[in-house]
PDB file of C-alpha atoms in Angstrom:
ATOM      1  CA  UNK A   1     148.990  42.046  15.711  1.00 70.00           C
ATOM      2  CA  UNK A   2     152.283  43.439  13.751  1.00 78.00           C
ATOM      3  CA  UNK A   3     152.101  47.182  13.824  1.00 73.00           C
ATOM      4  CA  UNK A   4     152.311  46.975  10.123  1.00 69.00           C
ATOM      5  CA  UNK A   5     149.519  45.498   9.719  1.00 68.00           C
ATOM      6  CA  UNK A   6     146.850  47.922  11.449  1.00 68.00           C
ATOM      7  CA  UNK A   7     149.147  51.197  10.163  1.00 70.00           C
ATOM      8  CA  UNK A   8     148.622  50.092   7.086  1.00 69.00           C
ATOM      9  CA  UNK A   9     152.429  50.875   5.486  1.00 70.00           C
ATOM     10  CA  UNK A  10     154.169  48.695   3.563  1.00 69.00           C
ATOM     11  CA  UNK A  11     153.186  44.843   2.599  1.00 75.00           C
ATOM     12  CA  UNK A  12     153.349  42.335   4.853  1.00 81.00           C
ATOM     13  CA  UNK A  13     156.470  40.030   5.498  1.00 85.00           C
ATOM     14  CA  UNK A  14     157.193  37.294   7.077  1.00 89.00           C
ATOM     15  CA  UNK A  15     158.351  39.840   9.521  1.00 91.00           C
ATOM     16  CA  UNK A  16     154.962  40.107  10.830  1.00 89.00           C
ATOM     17  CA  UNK A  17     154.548  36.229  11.955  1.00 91.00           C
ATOM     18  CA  UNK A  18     157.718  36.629  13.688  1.00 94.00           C
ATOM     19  CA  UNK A  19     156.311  39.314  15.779  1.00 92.00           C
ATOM     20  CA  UNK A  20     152.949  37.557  16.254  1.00 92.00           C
ATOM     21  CA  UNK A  21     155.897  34.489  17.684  1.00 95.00           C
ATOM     22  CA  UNK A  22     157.207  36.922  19.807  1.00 94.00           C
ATOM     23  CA  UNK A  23     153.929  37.357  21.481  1.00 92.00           C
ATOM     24  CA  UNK A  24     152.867  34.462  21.472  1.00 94.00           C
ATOM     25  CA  UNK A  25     156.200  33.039  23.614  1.00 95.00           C
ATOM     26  CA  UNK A  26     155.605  35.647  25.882  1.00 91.00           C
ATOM     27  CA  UNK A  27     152.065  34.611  26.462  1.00 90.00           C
ATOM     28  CA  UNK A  28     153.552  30.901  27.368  1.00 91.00           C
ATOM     29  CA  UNK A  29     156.790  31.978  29.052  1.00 89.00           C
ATOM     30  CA  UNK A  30     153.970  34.235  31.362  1.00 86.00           C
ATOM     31  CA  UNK A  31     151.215  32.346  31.542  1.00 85.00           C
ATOM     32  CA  UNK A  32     149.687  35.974  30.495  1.00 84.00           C
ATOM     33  CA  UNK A  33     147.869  37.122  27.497  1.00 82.00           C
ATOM     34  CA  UNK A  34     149.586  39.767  26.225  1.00 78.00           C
ATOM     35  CA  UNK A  35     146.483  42.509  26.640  1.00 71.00           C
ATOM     36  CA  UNK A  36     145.939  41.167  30.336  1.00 67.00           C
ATOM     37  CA  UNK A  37     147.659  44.040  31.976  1.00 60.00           C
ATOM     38  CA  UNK A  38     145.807  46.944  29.794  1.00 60.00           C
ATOM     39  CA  UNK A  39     142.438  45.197  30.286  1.00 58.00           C
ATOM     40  CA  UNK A  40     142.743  45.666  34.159  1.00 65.00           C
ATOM     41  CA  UNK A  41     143.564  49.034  33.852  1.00 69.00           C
ATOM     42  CA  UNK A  42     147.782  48.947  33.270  1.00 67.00           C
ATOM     43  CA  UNK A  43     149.175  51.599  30.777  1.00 70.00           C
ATOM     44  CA  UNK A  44     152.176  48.933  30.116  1.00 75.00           C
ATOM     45  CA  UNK A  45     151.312  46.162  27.939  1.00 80.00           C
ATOM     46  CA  UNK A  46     152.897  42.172  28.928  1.00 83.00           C
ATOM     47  CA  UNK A  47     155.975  43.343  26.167  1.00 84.00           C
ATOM     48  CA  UNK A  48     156.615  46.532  27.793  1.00 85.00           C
ATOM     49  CA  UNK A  49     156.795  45.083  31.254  1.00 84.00           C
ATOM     50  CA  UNK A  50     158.747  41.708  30.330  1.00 85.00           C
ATOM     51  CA  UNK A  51     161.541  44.004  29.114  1.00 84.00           C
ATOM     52  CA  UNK A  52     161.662  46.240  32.197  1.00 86.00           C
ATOM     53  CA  UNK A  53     161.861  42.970  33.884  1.00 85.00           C
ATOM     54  CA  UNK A  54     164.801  41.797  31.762  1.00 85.00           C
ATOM     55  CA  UNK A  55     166.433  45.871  32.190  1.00 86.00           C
ATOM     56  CA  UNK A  56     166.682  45.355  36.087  1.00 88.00           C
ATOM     57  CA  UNK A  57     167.428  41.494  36.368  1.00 85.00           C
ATOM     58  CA  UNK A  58     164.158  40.643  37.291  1.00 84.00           C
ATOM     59  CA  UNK A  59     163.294  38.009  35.476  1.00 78.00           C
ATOM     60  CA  UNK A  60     161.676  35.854  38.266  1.00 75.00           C
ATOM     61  CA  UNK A  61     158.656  38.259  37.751  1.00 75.00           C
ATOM     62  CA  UNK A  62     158.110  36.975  34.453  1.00 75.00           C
ATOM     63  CA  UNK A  63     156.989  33.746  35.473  1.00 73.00           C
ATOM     64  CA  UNK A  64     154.553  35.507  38.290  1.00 61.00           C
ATOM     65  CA  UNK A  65     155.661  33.389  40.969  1.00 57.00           C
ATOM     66  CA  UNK A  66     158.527  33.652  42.756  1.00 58.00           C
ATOM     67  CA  UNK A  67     158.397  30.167  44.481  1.00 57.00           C
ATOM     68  CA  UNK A  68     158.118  28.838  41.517  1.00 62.00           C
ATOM     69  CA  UNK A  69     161.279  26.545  40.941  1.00 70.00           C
ATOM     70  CA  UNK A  70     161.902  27.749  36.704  1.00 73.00           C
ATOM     71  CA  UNK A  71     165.157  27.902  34.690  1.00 81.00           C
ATOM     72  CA  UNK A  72     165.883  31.694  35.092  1.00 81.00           C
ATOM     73  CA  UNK A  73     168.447  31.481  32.386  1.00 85.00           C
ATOM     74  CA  UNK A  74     166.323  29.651  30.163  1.00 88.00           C
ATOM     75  CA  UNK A  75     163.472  31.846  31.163  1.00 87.00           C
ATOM     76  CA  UNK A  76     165.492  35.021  30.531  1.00 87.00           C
ATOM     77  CA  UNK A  77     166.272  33.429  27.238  1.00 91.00           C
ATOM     78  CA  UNK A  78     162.898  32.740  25.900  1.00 92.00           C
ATOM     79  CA  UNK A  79     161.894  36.542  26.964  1.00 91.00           C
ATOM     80  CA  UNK A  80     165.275  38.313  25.369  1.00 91.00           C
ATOM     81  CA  UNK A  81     163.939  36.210  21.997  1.00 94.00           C
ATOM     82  CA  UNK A  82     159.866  37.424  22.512  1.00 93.00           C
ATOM     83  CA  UNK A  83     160.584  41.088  23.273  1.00 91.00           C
ATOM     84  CA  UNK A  84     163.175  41.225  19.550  1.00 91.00           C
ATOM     85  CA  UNK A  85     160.511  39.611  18.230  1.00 93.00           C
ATOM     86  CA  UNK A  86     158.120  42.062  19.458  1.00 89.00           C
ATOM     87  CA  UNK A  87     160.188  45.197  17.629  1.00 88.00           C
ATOM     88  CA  UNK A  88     158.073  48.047  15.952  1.00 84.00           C
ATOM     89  CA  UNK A  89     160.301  48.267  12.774  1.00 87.00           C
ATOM     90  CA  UNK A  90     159.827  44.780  10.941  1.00 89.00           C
ATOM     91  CA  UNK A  91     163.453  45.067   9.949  1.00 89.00           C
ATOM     92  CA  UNK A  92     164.747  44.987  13.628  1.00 89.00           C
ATOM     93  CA  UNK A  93     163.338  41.825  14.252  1.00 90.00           C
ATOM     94  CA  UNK A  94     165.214  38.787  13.731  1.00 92.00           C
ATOM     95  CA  UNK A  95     164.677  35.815  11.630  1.00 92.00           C
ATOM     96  CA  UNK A  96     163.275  32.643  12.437  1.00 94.00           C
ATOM     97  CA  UNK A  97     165.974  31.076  11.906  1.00 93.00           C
ATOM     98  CA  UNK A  98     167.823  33.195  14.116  1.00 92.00           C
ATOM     99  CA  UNK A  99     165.252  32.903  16.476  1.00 93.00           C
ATOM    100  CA  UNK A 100     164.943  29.252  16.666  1.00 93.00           C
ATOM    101  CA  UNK A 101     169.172  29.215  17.454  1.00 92.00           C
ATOM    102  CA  UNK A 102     168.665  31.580  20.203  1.00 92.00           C
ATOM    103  CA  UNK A 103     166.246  29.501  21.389  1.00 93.00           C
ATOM    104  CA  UNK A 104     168.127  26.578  21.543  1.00 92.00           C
ATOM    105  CA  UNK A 105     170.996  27.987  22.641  1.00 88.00           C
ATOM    106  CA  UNK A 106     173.300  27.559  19.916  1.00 87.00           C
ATOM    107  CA  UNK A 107     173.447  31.574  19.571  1.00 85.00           C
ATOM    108  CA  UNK A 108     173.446  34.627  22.616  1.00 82.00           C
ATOM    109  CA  UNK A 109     170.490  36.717  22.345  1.00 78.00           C
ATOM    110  CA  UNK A 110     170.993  40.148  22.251  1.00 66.00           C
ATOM    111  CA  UNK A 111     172.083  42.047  25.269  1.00 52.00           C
ATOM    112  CA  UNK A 112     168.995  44.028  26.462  1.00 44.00           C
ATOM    113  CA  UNK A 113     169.047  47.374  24.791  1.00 47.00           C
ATOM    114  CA  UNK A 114     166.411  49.994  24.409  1.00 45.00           C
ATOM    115  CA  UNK A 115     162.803  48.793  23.076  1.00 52.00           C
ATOM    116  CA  UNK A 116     161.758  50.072  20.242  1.00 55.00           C
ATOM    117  CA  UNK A 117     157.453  48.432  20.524  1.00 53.00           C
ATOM    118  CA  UNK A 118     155.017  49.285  18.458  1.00 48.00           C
ATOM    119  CA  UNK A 119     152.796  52.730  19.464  1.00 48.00           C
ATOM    120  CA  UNK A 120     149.459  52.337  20.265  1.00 46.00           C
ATOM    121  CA  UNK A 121     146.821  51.474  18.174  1.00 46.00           C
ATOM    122  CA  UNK A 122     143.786  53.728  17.889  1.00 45.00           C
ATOM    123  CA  UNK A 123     141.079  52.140  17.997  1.00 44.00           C
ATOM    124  CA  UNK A 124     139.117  54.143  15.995  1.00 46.00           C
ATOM    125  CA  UNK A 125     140.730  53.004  13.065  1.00 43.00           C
ATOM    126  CA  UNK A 126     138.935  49.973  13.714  1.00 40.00           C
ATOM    127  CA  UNK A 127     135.217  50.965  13.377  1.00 43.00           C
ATOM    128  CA  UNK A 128     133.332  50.715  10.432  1.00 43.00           C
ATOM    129  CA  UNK A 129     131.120  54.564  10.208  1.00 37.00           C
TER     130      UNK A 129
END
């Protein structure tokens, strides 16, 4: 779920389905879901760790198995793309069509750079008193 949409601020774009992409290719790329890791008890969410992953050249890791015989530059590719995506401010994600070149290759994704995710949702915002 875009940030935007549970804070609340501003009208939704079609910035928001590109972030709700970004998770979603993560969730494939991983063979995750993207809450997996906070359900059993992680304080990094599936985003969070795919780009430390990316940040020290890990990107075997993403995949979950290192024997595994994957496309690690295709792999790193599809996970550069999810995590910009995946960008707190709906105006530092990309477009779709930009995403769509990355993903084919026909344009570099960006070279990893800090991650700016969404904060936290509180949960309490979510029940009706």
């Amino acid at each position: 779920m875009a940030p935007e949409w549970y804070r609340g601020v501003g009208p939704l774009t079609v910035k928001a389905d590109v972030y709700s992409y970004g998770v979603v290719l993560l969730e494939i790329v991983t063979c995750r879901r993207s809450m997996e890791l906070e359900e059993a008890g992680e304080e990094r969410t599936l985003m969070e760790c795919a780009h430390e992953w990316l940040v020290r050249s890990e990107v075997r890791r993403v995949v979950g198995c290192e024997d595994e015989a994957v496309e690690v530059e295709e792999v790193e590719r599809a996970v550069k793309v999810a995590v910009w995506c995946a960008q707190a401010e709906p105006q530092a994600r990309p477009t779709m069509r930009s995403v769509i070149l990355m993903l084919e290759g026909l344009v570099e994704p960006w070279r990893c750079r800090p991650l700016h995710l969404r904060p936290r949702p509180d949960p309490s915002r979510w029940i009706n008193v």
